[in-house]
Coordinates of C-alpha atoms and ligand atoms in Angstrom, one line a residue:
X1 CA -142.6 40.3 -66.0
X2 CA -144.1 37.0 -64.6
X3 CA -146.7 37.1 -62.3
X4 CA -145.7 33.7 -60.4
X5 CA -148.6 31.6 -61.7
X6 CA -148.0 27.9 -60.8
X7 CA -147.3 25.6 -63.9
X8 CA -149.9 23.7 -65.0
X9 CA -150.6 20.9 -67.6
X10 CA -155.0 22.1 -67.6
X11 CA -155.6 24.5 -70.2
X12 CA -155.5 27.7 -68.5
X13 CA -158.7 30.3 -68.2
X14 CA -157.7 33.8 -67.0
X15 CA -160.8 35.9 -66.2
X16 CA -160.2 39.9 -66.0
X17 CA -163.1 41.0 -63.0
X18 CA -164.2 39.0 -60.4
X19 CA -167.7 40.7 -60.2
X20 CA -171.1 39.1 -61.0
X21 CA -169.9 37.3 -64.1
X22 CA -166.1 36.6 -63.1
X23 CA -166.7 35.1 -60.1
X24 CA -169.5 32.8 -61.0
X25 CA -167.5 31.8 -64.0
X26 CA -164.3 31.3 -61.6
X27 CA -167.0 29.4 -59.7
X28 CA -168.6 27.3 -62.3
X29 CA -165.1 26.4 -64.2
X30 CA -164.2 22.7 -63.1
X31 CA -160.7 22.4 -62.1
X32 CA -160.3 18.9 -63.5
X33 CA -160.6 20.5 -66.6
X34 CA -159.2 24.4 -66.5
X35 CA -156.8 26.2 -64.5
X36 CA -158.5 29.1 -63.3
X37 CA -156.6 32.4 -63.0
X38 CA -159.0 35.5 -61.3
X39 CA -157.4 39.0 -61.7
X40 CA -159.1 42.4 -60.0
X41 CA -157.9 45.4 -58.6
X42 CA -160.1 44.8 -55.5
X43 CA -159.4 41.6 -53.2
X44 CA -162.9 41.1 -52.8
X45 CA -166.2 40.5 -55.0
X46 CA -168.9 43.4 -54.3
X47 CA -172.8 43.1 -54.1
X48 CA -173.6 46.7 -56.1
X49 CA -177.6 46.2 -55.5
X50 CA -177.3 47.2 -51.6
X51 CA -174.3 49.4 -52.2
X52 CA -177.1 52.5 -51.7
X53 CA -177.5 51.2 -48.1
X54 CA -173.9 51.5 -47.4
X55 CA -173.8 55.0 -49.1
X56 CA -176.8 56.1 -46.5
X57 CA -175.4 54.5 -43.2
X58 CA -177.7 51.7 -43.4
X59 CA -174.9 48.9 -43.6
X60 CA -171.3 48.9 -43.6
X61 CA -169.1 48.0 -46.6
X62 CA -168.1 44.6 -45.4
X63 CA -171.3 43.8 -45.1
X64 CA -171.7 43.4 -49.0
X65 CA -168.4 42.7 -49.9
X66 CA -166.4 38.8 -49.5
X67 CA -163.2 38.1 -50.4
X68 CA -161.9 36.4 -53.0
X69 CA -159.8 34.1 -51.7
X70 CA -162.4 33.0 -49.0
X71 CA -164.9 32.6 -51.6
X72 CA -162.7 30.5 -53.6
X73 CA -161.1 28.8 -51.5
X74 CA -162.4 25.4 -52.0
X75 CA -161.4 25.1 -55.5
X76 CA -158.4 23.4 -56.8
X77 CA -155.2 25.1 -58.0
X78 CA -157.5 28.3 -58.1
X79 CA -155.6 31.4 -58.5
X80 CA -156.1 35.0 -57.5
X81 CA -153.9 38.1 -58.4
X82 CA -154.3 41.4 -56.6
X83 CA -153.7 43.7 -59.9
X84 CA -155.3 46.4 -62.6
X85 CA -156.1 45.4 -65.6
X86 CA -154.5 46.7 -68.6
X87 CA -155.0 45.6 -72.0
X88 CA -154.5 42.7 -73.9
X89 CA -152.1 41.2 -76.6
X90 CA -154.2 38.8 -78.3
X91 CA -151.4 38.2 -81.3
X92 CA -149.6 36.8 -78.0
X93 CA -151.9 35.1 -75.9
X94 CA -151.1 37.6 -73.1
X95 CA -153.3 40.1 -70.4
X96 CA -151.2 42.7 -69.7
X97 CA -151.7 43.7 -65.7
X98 CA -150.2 46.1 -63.2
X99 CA -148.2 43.3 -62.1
X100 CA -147.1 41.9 -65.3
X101 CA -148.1 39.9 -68.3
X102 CA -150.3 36.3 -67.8
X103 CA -150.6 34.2 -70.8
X104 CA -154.0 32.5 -70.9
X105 CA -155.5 29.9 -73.2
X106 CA -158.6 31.1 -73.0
X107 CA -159.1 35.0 -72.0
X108 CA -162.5 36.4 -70.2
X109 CA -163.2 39.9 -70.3
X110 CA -165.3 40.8 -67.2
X111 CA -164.1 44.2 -66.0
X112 CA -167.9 45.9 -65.7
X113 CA -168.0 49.2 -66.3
X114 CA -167.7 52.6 -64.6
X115 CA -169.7 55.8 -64.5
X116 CA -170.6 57.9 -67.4
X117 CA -170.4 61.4 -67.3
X118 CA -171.3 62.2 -70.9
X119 CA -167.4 63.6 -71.6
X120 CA -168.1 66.5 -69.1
X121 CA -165.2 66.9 -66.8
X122 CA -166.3 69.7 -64.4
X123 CA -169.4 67.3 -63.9
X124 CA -166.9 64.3 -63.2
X125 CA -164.6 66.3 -60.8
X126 CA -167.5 67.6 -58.3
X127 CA -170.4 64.8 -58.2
X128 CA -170.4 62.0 -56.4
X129 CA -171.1 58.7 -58.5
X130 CA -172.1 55.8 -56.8
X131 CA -170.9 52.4 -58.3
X132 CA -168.3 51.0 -56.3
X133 CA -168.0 50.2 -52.1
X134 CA -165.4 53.2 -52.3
X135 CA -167.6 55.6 -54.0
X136 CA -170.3 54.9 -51.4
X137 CA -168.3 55.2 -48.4
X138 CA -167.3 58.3 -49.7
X139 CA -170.5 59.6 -50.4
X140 CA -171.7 58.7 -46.8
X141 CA -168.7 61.0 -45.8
X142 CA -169.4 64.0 -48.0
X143 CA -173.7 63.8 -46.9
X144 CA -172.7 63.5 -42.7
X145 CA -169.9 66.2 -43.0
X146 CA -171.8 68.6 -45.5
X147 CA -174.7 68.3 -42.7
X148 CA -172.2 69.2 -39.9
X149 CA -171.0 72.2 -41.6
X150 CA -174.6 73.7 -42.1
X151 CA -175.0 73.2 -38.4
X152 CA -172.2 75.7 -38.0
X153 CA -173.1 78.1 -40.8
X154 CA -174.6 81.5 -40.3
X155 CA -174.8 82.1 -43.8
X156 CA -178.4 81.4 -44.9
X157 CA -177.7 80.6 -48.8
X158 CA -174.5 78.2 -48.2
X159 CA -176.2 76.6 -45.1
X160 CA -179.4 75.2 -47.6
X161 CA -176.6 74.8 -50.4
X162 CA -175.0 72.2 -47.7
X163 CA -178.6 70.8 -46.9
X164 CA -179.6 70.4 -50.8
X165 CA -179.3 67.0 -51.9
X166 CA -179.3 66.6 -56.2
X167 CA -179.5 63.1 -57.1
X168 CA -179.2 62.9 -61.0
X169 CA -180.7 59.8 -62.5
X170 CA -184.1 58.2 -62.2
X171 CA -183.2 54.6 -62.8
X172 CA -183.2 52.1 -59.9
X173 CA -180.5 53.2 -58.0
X174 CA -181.6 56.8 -58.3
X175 CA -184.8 56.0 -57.1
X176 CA -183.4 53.7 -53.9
X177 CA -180.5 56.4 -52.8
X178 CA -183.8 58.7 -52.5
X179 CA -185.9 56.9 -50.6
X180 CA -183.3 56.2 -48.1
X181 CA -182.3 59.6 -47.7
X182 CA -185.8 60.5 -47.6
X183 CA -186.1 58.3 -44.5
X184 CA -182.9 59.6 -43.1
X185 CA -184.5 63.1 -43.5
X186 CA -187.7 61.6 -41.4
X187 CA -186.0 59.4 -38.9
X188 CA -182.9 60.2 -38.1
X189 CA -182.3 64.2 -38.8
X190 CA -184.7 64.7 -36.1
X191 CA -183.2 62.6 -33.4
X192 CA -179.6 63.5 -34.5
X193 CA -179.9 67.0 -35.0
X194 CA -182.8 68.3 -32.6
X195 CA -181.5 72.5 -33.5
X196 CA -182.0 71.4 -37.2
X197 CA -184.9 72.4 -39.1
X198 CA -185.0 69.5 -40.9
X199 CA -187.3 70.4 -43.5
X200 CA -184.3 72.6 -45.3
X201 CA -182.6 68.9 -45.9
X202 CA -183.9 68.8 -49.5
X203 CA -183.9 65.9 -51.8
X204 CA -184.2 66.7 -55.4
X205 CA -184.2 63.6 -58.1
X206 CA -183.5 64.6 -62.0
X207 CA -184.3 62.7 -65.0
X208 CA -183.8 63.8 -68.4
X209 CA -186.6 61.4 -69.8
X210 CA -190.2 61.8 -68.7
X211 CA -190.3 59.4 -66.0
X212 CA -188.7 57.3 -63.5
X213 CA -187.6 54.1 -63.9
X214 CA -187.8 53.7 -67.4
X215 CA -187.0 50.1 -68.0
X216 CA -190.2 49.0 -65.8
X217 CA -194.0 50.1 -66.9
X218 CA -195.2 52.8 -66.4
X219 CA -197.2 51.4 -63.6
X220 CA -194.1 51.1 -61.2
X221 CA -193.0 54.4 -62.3
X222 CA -196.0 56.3 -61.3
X223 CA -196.0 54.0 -58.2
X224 CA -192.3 54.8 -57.6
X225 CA -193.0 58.5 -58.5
X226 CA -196.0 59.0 -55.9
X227 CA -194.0 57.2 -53.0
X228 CA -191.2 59.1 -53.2
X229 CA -193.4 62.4 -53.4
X230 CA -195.2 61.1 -50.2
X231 CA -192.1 60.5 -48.6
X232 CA -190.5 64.5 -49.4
X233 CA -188.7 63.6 -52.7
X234 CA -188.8 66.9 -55.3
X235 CA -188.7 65.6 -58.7
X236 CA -187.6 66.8 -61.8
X237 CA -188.4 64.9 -64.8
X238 CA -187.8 66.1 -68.3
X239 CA -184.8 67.6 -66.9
X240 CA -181.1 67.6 -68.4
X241 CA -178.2 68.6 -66.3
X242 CA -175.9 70.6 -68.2
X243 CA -172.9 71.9 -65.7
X244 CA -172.2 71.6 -62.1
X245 CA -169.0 73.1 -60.6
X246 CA -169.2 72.2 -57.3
X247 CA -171.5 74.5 -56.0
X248 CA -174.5 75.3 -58.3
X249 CA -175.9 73.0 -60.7
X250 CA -176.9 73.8 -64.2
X251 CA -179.9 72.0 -66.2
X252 CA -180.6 72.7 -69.7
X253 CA -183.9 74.9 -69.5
X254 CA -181.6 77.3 -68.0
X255 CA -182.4 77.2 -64.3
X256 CA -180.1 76.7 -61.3
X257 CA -179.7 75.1 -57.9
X258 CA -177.4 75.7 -55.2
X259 CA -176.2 72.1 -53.7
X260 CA -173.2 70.7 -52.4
X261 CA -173.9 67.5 -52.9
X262 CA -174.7 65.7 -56.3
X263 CA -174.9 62.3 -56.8
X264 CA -174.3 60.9 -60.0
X265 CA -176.2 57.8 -61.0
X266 CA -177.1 58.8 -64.8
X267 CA -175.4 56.7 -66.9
X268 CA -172.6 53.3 -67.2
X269 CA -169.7 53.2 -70.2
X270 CA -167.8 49.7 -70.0
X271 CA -164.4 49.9 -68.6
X272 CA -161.7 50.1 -71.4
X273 CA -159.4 47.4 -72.2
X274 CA -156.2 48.6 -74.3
X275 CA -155.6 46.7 -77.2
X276 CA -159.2 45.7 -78.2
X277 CA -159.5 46.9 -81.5
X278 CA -161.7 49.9 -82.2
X279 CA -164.2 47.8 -84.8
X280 CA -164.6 45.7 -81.7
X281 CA -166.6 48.2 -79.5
X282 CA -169.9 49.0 -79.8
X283 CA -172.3 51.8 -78.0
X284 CA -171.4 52.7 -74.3
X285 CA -167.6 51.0 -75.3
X286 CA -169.1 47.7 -74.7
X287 CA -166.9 45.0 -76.4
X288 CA -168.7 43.5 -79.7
X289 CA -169.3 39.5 -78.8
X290 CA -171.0 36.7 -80.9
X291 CA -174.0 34.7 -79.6
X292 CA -171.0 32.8 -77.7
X293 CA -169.4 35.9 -76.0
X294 CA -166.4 36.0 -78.1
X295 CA -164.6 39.2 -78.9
X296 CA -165.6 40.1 -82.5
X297 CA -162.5 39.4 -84.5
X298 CA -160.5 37.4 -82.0
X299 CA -160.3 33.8 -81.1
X300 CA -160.6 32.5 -77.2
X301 CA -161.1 35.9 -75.9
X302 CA -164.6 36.4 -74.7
X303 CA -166.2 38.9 -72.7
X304 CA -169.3 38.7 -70.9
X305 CA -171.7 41.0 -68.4
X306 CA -171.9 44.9 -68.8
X307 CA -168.5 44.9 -70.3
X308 CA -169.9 43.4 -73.6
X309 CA -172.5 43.8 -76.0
X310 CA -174.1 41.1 -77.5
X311 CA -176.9 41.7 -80.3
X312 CA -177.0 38.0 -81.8
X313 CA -179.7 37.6 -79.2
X314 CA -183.1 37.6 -81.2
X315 CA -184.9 39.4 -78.1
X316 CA -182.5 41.8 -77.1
X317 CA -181.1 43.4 -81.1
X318 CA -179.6 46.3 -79.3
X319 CA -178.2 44.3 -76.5
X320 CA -178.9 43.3 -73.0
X321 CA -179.5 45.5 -69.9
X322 CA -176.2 46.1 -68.2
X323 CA -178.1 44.1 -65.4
X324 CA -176.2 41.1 -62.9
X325 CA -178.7 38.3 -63.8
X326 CA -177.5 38.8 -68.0
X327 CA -174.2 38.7 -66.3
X328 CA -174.2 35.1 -64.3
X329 CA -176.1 33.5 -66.9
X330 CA -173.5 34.3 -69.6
X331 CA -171.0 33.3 -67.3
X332 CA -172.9 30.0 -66.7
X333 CA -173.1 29.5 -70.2
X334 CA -169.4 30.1 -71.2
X335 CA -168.1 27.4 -68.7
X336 CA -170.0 25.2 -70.6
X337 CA -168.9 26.4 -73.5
X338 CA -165.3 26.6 -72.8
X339 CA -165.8 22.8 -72.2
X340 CA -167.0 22.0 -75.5
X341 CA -164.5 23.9 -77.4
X342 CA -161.7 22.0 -75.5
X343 CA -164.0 18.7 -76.0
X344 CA -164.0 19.9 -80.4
X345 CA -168.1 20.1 -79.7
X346 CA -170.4 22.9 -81.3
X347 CA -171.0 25.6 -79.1
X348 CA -174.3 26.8 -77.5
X349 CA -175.9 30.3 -78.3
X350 CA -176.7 33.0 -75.4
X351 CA -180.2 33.7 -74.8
X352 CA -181.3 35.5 -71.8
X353 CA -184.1 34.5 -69.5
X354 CA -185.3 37.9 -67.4
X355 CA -186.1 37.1 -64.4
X356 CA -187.9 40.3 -63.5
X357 CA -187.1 43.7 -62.0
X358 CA -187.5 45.6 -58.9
X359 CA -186.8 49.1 -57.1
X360 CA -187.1 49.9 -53.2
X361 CA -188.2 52.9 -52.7
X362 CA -188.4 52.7 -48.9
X363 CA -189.6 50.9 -45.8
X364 CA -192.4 48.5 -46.2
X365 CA -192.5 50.2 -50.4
X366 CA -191.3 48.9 -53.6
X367 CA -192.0 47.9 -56.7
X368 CA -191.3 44.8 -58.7
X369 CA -192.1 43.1 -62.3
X370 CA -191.8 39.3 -62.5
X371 CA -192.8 37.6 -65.8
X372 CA -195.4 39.8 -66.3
X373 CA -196.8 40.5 -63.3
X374 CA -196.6 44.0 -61.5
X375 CA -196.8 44.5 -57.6
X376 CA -196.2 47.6 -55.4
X377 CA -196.4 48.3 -51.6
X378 CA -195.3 45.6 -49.1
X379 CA -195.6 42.5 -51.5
X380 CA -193.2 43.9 -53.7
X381 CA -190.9 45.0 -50.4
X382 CA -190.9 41.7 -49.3
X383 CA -190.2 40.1 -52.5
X384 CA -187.4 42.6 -52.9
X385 CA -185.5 41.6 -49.0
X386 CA -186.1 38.0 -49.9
X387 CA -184.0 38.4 -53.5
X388 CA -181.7 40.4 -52.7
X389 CA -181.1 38.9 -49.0
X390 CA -180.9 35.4 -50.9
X391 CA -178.4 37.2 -53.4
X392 CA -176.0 38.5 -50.9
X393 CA -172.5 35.9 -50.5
X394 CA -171.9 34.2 -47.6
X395 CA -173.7 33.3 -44.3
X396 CA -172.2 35.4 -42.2
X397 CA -173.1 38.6 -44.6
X398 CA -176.4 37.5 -44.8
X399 CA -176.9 37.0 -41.5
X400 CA -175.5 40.7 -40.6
X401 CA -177.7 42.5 -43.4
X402 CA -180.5 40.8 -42.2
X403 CA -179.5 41.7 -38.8
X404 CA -179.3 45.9 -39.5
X405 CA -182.5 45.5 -41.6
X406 CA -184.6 44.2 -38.9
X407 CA -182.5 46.6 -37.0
X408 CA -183.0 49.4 -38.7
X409 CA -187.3 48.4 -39.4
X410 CA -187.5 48.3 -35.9
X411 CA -186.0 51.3 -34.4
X412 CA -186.9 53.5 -37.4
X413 CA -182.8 54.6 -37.1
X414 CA -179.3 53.8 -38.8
X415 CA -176.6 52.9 -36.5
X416 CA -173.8 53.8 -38.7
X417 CA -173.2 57.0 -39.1
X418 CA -169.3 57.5 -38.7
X419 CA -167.6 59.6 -40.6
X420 CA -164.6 58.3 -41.3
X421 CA -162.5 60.9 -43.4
X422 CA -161.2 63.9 -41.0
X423 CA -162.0 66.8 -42.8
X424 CA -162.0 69.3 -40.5
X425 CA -160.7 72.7 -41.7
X426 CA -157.3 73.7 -40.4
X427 CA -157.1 77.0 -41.5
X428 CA -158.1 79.4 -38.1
X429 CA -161.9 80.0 -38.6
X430 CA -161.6 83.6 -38.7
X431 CA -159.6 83.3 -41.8
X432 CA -161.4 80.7 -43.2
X433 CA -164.8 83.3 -42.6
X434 CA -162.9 86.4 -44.5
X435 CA -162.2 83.5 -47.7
X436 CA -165.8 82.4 -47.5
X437 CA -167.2 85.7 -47.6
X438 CA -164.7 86.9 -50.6
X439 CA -165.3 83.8 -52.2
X440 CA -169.3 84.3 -51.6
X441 CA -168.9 88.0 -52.8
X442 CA -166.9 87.1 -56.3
Ligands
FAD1 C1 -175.3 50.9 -57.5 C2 -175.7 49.7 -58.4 C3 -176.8 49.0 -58.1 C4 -177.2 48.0 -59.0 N1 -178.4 47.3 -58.7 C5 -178.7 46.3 -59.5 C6 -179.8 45.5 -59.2 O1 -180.5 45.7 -58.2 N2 -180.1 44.4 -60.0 C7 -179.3 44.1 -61.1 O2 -179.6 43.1 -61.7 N3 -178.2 44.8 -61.4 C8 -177.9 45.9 -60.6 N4 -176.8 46.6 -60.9 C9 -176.0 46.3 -62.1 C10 -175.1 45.1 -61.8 O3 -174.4 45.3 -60.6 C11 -174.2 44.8 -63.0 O4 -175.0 44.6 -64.1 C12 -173.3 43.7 -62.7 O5 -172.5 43.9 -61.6 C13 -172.4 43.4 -64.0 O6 -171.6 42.3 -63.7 P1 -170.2 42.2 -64.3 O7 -169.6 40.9 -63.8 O8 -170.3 42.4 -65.8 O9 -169.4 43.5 -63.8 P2 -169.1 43.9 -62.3 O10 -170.0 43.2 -61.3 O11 -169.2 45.4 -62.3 O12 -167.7 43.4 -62.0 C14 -166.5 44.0 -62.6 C15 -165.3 43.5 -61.8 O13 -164.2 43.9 -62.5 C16 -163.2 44.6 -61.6 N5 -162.5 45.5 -62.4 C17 -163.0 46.6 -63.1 N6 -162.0 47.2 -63.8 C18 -160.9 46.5 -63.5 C19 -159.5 46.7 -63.9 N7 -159.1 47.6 -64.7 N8 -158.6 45.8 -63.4 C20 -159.0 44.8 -62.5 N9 -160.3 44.6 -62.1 C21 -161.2 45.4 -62.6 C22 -164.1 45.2 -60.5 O14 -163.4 45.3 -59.3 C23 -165.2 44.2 -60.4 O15 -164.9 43.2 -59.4 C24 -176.4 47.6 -60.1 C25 -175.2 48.4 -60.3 C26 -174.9 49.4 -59.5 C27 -173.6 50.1 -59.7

């Protein structure tokens, strides 16, 4: 089945994902030169670093999200489908899509990747990961209603279940998602829920390795570490997670914890892409690329940004971090590239310039790395609004995140706390109290 694409005499670059690397290789492409075809299953590009914020009522979702089409819009014959990506039929030149087939010329890989739950179902079905706009929204709803419902419990054990918070993973986003509900906890439980004792709203961040943030020094960590302590954050370092079914979550030294809510943050495996051969995927299913970004085995397919793994790098043998800056600079790269293989001229090998790292871990606190140098406290804070402020697409988005942050900084509150998913039981409560307790008692 045709997808409709308009005919065109350019050689024609379809790019799978229109996150980080997609889009600023849909971006960088000249249209003189290429016909550029975007395909993703969402009709906007996301901004993942602030996607905690949305998750913990700080901003709304369309704060950090901008549409393709708008931000695309000025370029030439551009093309956007609405559509899931498949697979690939490389022997034919064709992505295979929800849709229907495209034939490209040149085919881009750039579908991210999606949470990892280390092959454990029962872990998959009851946490809550945290990678895409959806996710978070959903999250925000599970965290307000699971705090409504302890309001109204009498029963002692399921009302701190419904107040337990287990966030598993103590990489960046870990460490921001506890922070902000640590200030939630501070802030806002008090002035939302005056009958609450909020000190039963419990925050517990696991790690299985021995500290936080592991890809920054150990310097940030134990700055990252003592914040969050100041701020209420239990944490649990050294500690596996081996089960969680919903209602009590397993780690590996044997111990328990009641909690209805567990966030997942722990781990990344590249989305799959039928088709791509099984000598082509590497750890984490990342797709096997040269120093070029092309697909190990085939010709004018190329993948780039967390979906790939590229060890041709001298600096980076086991690959690059699944991070967005390795992301846009391959992208930059490969439009260049594309250029000169249609132009017959050599192309230029990846290498990836880090630009540093940083973690919030709450208001005026942060910590951030930058060529060496290590800050912590408000420099770092500030540092981190100005990046990530600067990052964000679009003036209007800006302007609105910018607005809520000074917002938020000044009132010490969150203005959006909606929940917008009715889940209000309609089984009659006295019922609903006989199942509980039977439930509770098996
Ligand atoms: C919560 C969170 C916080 C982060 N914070 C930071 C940070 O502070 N700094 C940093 O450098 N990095 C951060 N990262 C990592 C960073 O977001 C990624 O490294 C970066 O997004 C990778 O870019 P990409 O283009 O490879 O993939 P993505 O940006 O993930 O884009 C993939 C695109 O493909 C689309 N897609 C996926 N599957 C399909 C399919 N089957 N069909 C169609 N479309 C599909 C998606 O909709 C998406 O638009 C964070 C990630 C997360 C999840």
């Amino acid at each position: 089945m045709s997808i409709n694409i308009p005919q065109s005499s350019l050689p024609r670059v379809v790019i799978a994902g229109g996150g980080f690397g997609g889009l600023k290789l849909a971006q960088e492409l000249d249209s003189r030169h290429f016909q550029v075809i975007l395909i993703d299953h969402h009709n906007y590009h996301q901004f993942p670093p602030l996607i905690y914020q949305v998750a913990s009522s700080g901003l709304e979702p369309s704060s950090i999200a901008f549409p393709f089409r708008s931000a695309l819009r000025k370029k030439t014959g551009f093309v956007f489908r609405l559509a899931e990506v498949q697979g690939v039929a490389p022997e034919r030149n064709l992505l295979l899509t929800s849709v229907g087939e495209v034939k490209y010329d040149y085919l881009i890989l750039a579908c991210g990747g999606t949470t990892n739950f280390f092959g454990n179902d029962q872990i998959a079905r009851h946490s809550l990961p945290m990678k895409t706009l959806y996710e978070s929204m959903n999250l925000r709803n599970v965290l307000l209603q699971n705090i409504e419902k302890a309001l109204v419990s009498d029963d002692e054990e399921r009302r701190n279940a419904l107040l337990t918070v287990a966030i598993v993973g103590g990489g960046p986003s870990g460490v921001e998602i506890a922070g902000a509900l640590a200030e939630m906890k501070r802030y806002v439980l008090p002035k939302d829920y005056p009958y609450l004792d909020s000190s039963l709203f419990r925050i517990h961040l696991l790690d299985a390795s021995p500290r936080l943030l592991q890809a920054m020094s150990e310097r940030s960590s134990e700055t990252a570490a003592r914040g969050l302590r100041e701020m209420g954050v239990e944490i649990h370092t050294g500690t596996m997670v081996s089960d969680y079914d919903g209602k009590t979550l397993r780690l590996s030294d044997g111990s328990e914890m009641k909690t209805r809510t567990v966030i997942w943050v722990s781990g990344i495996v590249a989305n799959a892409v039928e088709g791509i051969q099984a000598e082509a995927l590497g750890r984490g299913r990342r797709i096997l690329v040269d120093e070029h970004n092309e697909v190990k085995g085939l010709t004018n397919v190329f993948a780039i940004g967390d979906q790939c793994l590229m060890t041709a790098d001298a600096n980076y043998p086991n690959g690059h971090p699944q991070l967005a800056q390795v992301a846009i600079q391959q992208a930059r790269l490969l439009a260049r590239n594309l250029r000169a293989r249609q132009e017959g001229k050599p192309l230029s090998p990846f290498h990836y310039k880090d630009l540093g790292s940083m973690a919030t871990i709450g208001r005026n606190r942060a910590v951030a790395e930058i060529r060496g140098a290590k800050w912590g406290g408000f420099t770092a804070w500030m540092l981190w609004l100005v990046v990530h402020l600067r990052s964000i697409l679009s003036v209007r988005n800006k302007v609105i995140v910018l607005l809520n942050w000074i917002w938020n900084y000044v009132t010490y509150d969150r203005s959006l706390r909606l929940i917008l998913k009715r889940n209000i039981p309609v089984e009659p409560y006295h019922q609903r109290e006989q199942r509980e307790r039977r439930e509770h008692e098996e």
